[in-house]
């Protein structure tokens, strides 16, 4: 009986399947077809709903990285935020290639209150934090480079202010910070970072060193030269005494090592380079102030004259003094780096561009201009023959405070290029104020170079 019942139940189930198979097919086939169609149709995801989908469908934040650079100058503090892709190309932040915010006064204005000095950066730090996505902040380097303002403070005041800034960044804990990333930049560092900036914007980094350009930057108190040299010339670099800056820095940029010759010539800037009444335009009587000192700046009765002014410039540069103990020197007994392909193409910045534009031999509305050192001499010949009253109408772009010194400035610049750095008078050089990059004009300034260096060390 058991055998009969089992057989009956089995046949009953089978009979049921057979009996309803038509209905099963009618239901299952459309379901399968609809499912297949839904799978094959392209999905339509609203543009504003990307964050609600799994992370693999969202842009990968690792394809970009940020760097925050504080430029703590004498007149104020500035923050630069840059964004790079994996190839270290700049990515716009909003509509600009960088976030730039500034405030006054500078850190040096808080000499008696280091905590207040550090706190003065807080507003800028908050702006930088708002520009960097939260998920990337912990891996975003922040650097603070103080310049002329802190250099001039006495005693341990600069160190106490820098320590307060380090404490601020550490306690805030937003960005990645190291103690040696908060420092007073010397002229060599500024020169090196500007070399990096210009070559980066030109697309030269990552190439062999002969494809890079050299940089000369003339400021008020100093002049810097920087260019890449060969391994052989780097090995020949003179040893320096303890406490002195080395001539060659090794830099690793976009996957390549560069031997960068860089030297900052302190007290050889445009504002302190030459003293000599024979360089002052006729008709001016006054005093010249620099570094807390006053100097007589009255013109002689015969007015300014090119040749005596050239002699004064050579004397200021110590061209003829036997102070050079190396085979090749620039001026003031300084090794010249050995020359080579890295300095064949020179970009010359700051006051060189400004005076050339004011003297009228380059277009002030252009970002770059091709000139020869001889152009400075030609302009000086004209300026040195003029009286101050006539120069006012001839040179409307020159600031009235600078006009009496136009002969001096142009003569010094020519002498610096020819006798100081040994350029040929007819060699083509590029005066630069800004560099075009991705259809935008970018300032040829050191913070971008600092950002590129710190980002290169991460790749």
Coordinates of N, CA and C in Angstrom, one line a residue, residues 221-347:
X221 N 66.8 94.2 -3.4 CA 68.0 94.0 -2.5 C 69.0 93.0 -3.0
X222 N 68.6 92.1 -4.0 CA 69.4 91.1 -4.4 C 69.1 90.7 -5.8
X223 N 70.0 89.9 -6.4 CA 69.8 89.3 -7.8 C 70.1 87.9 -7.7
X224 N 69.3 87.0 -8.3 CA 69.5 85.6 -8.3 C 69.7 85.1 -9.7
X225 N 70.6 84.1 -9.8 CA 70.7 83.3 -11.1 C 70.6 81.9 -10.8
X226 N 69.8 81.2 -11.6 CA 69.6 79.7 -11.5 C 69.5 79.1 -12.8
X227 N 70.2 77.9 -13.0 CA 70.1 77.2 -14.2 C 70.6 75.7 -13.9
X228 N 70.2 74.8 -14.7 CA 70.5 73.4 -14.6 C 71.9 73.1 -15.2
X229 N 72.7 72.3 -14.5 CA 74.1 72.0 -15.0 C 74.2 70.5 -15.1
X230 N 75.3 70.1 -15.8 CA 75.6 68.7 -16.0 C 76.1 68.1 -14.7
X231 N 76.1 66.7 -14.7 CA 76.7 66.0 -13.5 C 78.1 66.3 -13.4
X232 N 78.8 66.5 -14.5 CA 80.3 66.8 -14.4 C 80.6 68.1 -13.8
X233 N 79.8 69.1 -14.2 CA 80.0 70.5 -13.6 C 79.5 70.5 -12.2
X234 N 78.5 69.7 -11.8 CA 78.1 69.7 -10.4 C 79.1 69.1 -9.6
X235 N 79.9 68.1 -10.1 CA 80.9 67.5 -9.3 C 82.1 68.4 -9.1
X236 N 82.2 69.4 -9.9 CA 83.3 70.4 -9.8 C 82.9 71.6 -8.9
X237 N 81.7 71.6 -8.4 CA 81.3 72.8 -7.6 C 82.2 73.0 -6.4
X238 N 82.7 74.2 -6.2 CA 83.5 74.5 -5.0 C 82.9 74.2 -3.7
X239 N 83.6 73.7 -2.8 CA 83.1 73.5 -1.4 C 83.0 74.9 -0.7
X240 N 82.0 75.0 0.1 CA 81.8 76.3 0.8 C 82.0 76.1 2.2
X241 N 82.2 77.2 2.9 CA 82.4 77.2 4.4 C 81.1 76.9 5.1
X242 N 81.2 76.4 6.3 CA 80.0 76.1 7.1 C 79.2 77.4 7.2
X243 N 77.9 77.2 7.1 CA 77.0 78.4 7.2 C 76.7 79.0 5.9
X244 N 77.5 78.7 4.8 CA 77.2 79.3 3.5 C 76.3 78.4 2.7
X245 N 75.6 79.0 1.8 CA 74.7 78.2 0.9 C 75.6 77.5 -0.1
X246 N 75.2 76.2 -0.4 CA 75.9 75.5 -1.4 C 75.5 76.0 -2.8
X247 N 76.4 75.8 -3.8 CA 76.1 76.3 -5.1 C 75.1 75.4 -5.9
X248 N 75.1 74.1 -5.6 CA 74.3 73.2 -6.4 C 73.2 72.5 -5.5
X249 N 72.0 72.5 -5.9 CA 70.9 71.8 -5.3 C 70.5 70.7 -6.2
X250 N 70.3 69.5 -5.6 CA 69.7 68.4 -6.3 C 68.1 68.5 -6.2
X251 N 67.5 68.5 -7.3 CA 66.0 68.6 -7.2 C 65.4 67.4 -8.1
X252 N 64.4 66.8 -7.6 CA 63.7 65.7 -8.3 C 62.3 66.2 -8.7
X253 N 62.2 66.4 -10.0 CA 61.0 67.0 -10.5 C 60.4 66.2 -11.7
X254 N 59.2 65.8 -11.6 CA 58.5 65.1 -12.7 C 59.3 63.8 -13.1
X255 N 59.9 63.2 -12.1 CA 60.6 61.9 -12.3 C 62.0 62.1 -12.8
X256 N 62.6 63.3 -12.7 CA 63.9 63.4 -13.2 C 64.8 64.2 -12.2
X257 N 66.0 63.9 -12.1 CA 66.9 64.6 -11.2 C 67.6 65.8 -11.9
X258 N 67.6 66.9 -11.3 CA 68.3 68.1 -11.9 C 69.4 68.6 -10.9
X259 N 70.5 68.9 -11.4 CA 71.6 69.6 -10.6 C 71.3 71.1 -10.9
X260 N 70.8 71.8 -9.9 CA 70.5 73.2 -10.1 C 71.5 74.1 -9.5
X261 N 72.3 74.8 -10.4 CA 73.1 75.9 -9.9 C 72.3 77.1 -9.5
X262 N 72.4 77.6 -8.3 CA 71.7 78.7 -7.9 C 72.5 79.6 -6.9
X263 N 72.5 80.9 -7.2 CA 73.2 81.8 -6.2 C 72.4 83.1 -6.1
X264 N 72.3 83.5 -4.9 CA 71.6 84.8 -4.6 C 72.7 85.8 -4.2
X265 N 72.8 86.9 -5.0 CA 73.8 87.9 -4.7 C 73.2 89.0 -3.8
X266 N 73.4 88.9 -2.5 CA 72.8 89.8 -1.6 C 73.5 91.2 -1.8
X267 N 72.7 92.2 -1.6 CA 73.2 93.6 -1.7 C 73.6 94.0 -3.1
X268 N 73.2 93.2 -4.1 CA 73.4 93.6 -5.5 C 72.1 93.8 -6.3
X269 N 71.1 94.1 -5.5 CA 69.8 94.4 -6.2 C 69.8 95.8 -6.8
X270 N 68.7 96.1 -7.4 CA 68.6 97.4 -8.2 C 68.7 98.6 -7.2
X271 N 68.2 98.4 -6.0 CA 68.1 99.6 -5.1 C 69.4 99.8 -4.3
X272 N 70.3 98.9 -4.4 CA 71.6 99.0 -3.7 C 72.8 98.8 -4.5
X273 N 72.6 98.6 -5.8 CA 73.7 98.2 -6.6 C 74.7 99.3 -6.9
X274 N 74.3 100.5 -7.2 CA 75.3 101.5 -7.6 C 75.1 102.8 -6.7
X275 N 76.2 103.4 -6.4 CA 76.1 104.7 -5.8 C 77.0 105.6 -6.6
X276 N 76.5 106.7 -7.0 CA 77.3 107.6 -7.8 C 76.5 108.7 -8.4
X277 N 76.9 109.9 -8.0 CA 76.1 111.1 -8.4 C 76.1 111.3 -9.9
X278 N 77.2 110.8 -10.6 CA 77.2 110.9 -12.0 C 76.2 110.1 -12.8
X279 N 75.4 109.3 -12.0 CA 74.3 108.5 -12.6 C 73.0 109.2 -12.4
X280 N 72.9 110.3 -11.7 CA 71.6 110.9 -11.4 C 71.3 112.0 -12.4
X281 N 70.0 111.9 -12.9 CA 69.6 112.9 -13.9 C 69.8 114.3 -13.5
X282 N 70.3 115.2 -14.4 CA 70.5 116.6 -14.1 C 69.2 117.2 -13.7
X283 N 69.4 118.1 -12.6 CA 68.2 118.8 -12.1 C 67.6 118.2 -10.8
X284 N 68.1 117.1 -10.4 CA 67.6 116.4 -9.2 C 68.5 116.7 -8.0
X285 N 67.9 117.1 -6.9 CA 68.6 117.2 -5.6 C 67.8 116.6 -4.5
X286 N 68.3 115.6 -3.9 CA 67.6 114.9 -2.8 C 68.4 113.9 -2.1
X287 N 67.7 113.1 -1.3 CA 68.3 112.0 -0.5 C 67.7 110.7 -1.0
X288 N 68.5 109.7 -0.9 CA 68.1 108.3 -1.2 C 68.1 107.5 0.1
X289 N 67.0 106.8 0.4 CA 66.9 106.0 1.6 C 66.8 104.6 1.3
X290 N 67.6 103.8 2.0 CA 67.6 102.4 1.9 C 68.2 101.7 3.2
X291 N 67.4 100.7 3.7 CA 67.9 100.0 4.9 C 68.1 100.9 6.1
X292 N 67.3 101.9 6.2 CA 67.4 102.8 7.3 C 68.5 103.9 7.2
X293 N 69.2 103.9 6.1 CA 70.3 104.8 5.9 C 69.9 105.8 4.8
X294 N 70.5 107.0 4.9 CA 70.2 108.1 3.9 C 71.5 108.4 3.1
X295 N 71.4 108.6 1.8 CA 72.5 108.8 1.0 C 72.2 110.1 0.1
X296 N 73.3 110.9 -0.1 CA 73.1 112.0 -1.0 C 72.9 111.6 -2.4
X297 N 71.8 112.1 -3.0 CA 71.5 111.6 -4.4 C 71.3 112.8 -5.3
X298 N 72.1 113.9 -5.0 CA 72.0 115.1 -5.9 C 72.9 115.0 -7.1
X299 N 72.3 115.4 -8.2 CA 73.1 115.3 -9.5 C 74.2 116.3 -9.5
X300 N 75.3 116.0 -10.2 CA 76.4 117.0 -10.4 C 75.9 118.0 -11.4
X301 N 76.6 119.1 -11.5 CA 76.2 120.2 -12.4 C 76.1 119.8 -13.9
X302 N 77.0 118.8 -14.3 CA 77.1 118.4 -15.7 C 76.0 117.3 -16.0
X303 N 75.3 116.8 -14.9 CA 74.3 115.8 -15.2 C 74.9 114.4 -15.2
X304 N 74.0 113.5 -15.6 CA 74.5 112.1 -15.6 C 75.2 111.8 -16.9
X305 N 76.1 110.8 -16.9 CA 76.9 110.4 -18.0 C 77.1 108.9 -18.0
X306 N 76.9 108.3 -19.2 CA 77.0 106.8 -19.3 C 78.3 106.2 -18.9
X307 N 79.4 106.7 -19.4 CA 80.7 106.0 -19.2 C 81.1 106.1 -17.7
X308 N 81.0 107.3 -17.1 CA 81.3 107.3 -15.6 C 80.4 106.4 -14.8
X309 N 79.1 106.3 -15.2 CA 78.2 105.5 -14.5 C 78.5 104.0 -14.7
X310 N 79.0 103.6 -15.9 CA 79.4 102.3 -16.1 C 80.6 101.9 -15.2
X311 N 81.5 102.8 -15.0 CA 82.6 102.6 -14.1 C 82.2 102.4 -12.7
X312 N 81.2 103.2 -12.3 CA 80.6 103.0 -10.9 C 80.0 101.7 -10.8
X313 N 79.3 101.2 -11.8 CA 78.6 99.9 -11.8 C 79.6 98.8 -11.7
X314 N 80.7 98.9 -12.5 CA 81.7 97.9 -12.4 C 82.4 97.8 -11.0
X315 N 82.6 99.0 -10.4 CA 83.1 99.0 -9.1 C 82.2 98.4 -8.1
X316 N 80.9 98.7 -8.2 CA 79.9 98.1 -7.3 C 79.9 96.6 -7.4
X317 N 80.1 96.0 -8.6 CA 80.1 94.6 -8.9 C 81.4 93.9 -8.6
X318 N 82.4 94.7 -8.3 CA 83.8 94.2 -7.9 C 84.3 93.4 -9.1
X319 N 84.1 93.9 -10.3 CA 84.5 93.2 -11.5 C 86.0 93.0 -11.6
X320 N 86.7 94.1 -11.3 CA 88.2 94.1 -11.5 C 89.0 93.7 -10.3
X321 N 88.3 93.4 -9.2 CA 89.0 93.0 -8.0 C 89.4 91.6 -8.0
X322 N 90.6 91.2 -7.6 CA 91.1 89.8 -7.7 C 90.5 89.0 -6.6
X323 N 89.2 88.9 -6.5 CA 88.6 88.1 -5.4 C 88.2 86.7 -5.8
X324 N 88.3 86.4 -7.1 CA 87.9 85.1 -7.6 C 89.0 84.0 -7.4
X325 N 88.6 83.0 -6.7 CA 89.6 81.9 -6.4 C 89.3 80.7 -7.2
X326 N 88.3 80.8 -8.1 CA 87.9 79.7 -8.9 C 88.3 79.9 -10.4
X327 N 88.2 78.9 -11.2 CA 88.5 79.1 -12.6 C 87.5 80.0 -13.4
X328 N 86.3 79.9 -13.0 CA 85.3 80.7 -13.7 C 84.4 81.4 -12.6
X329 N 84.3 82.7 -12.7 CA 83.5 83.5 -11.7 C 82.6 84.5 -12.5
X330 N 81.5 84.8 -11.7 CA 80.7 85.9 -12.2 C 81.2 87.2 -11.7
X331 N 80.8 87.6 -10.5 CA 81.3 88.8 -9.9 C 81.3 88.6 -8.4
X332 N 82.1 89.5 -7.7 CA 82.2 89.4 -6.2 C 82.8 88.1 -5.8
X333 N 83.6 87.4 -6.6 CA 84.3 86.2 -6.2 C 83.4 85.0 -6.2
X334 N 82.3 85.0 -7.0 CA 81.3 83.9 -6.9 C 81.5 83.0 -8.1
X335 N 81.5 81.6 -7.9 CA 81.6 80.7 -9.0 C 80.4 80.8 -9.9
X336 N 80.6 80.6 -11.2 CA 79.6 80.9 -12.2 C 78.8 79.7 -12.6
X337 N 79.1 78.5 -12.0 CA 78.3 77.3 -12.3 C 78.9 76.5 -13.5
X338 N 79.9 77.0 -14.1 CA 80.5 76.3 -15.2 C 79.9 76.5 -16.6
X339 N 78.7 77.2 -16.7 CA 78.1 77.5 -18.0 C 77.4 76.2 -18.5
X340 N 77.3 76.1 -19.8 CA 76.7 75.0 -20.4 C 75.3 75.2 -21.0
X341 N 74.7 74.1 -21.4 CA 73.4 74.3 -22.2 C 72.3 74.8 -21.3
X342 N 72.3 74.6 -20.0 CA 71.3 75.1 -19.2 C 71.1 76.6 -19.1
X343 N 72.1 77.3 -19.5 CA 72.0 78.8 -19.4 C 72.0 79.4 -20.8
X344 N 71.9 78.6 -21.8 CA 71.9 79.2 -23.2 C 70.7 80.0 -23.5
X345 N 69.6 79.6 -22.9 CA 68.3 80.3 -23.1 C 67.9 80.9 -21.7
X346 N 68.0 82.2 -21.6 CA 67.8 82.9 -20.4 C 66.5 83.6 -20.3
X347 N 65.7 83.4 -19.2 CA 64.6 84.2 -18.9 C 64.9 85.2 -17.8

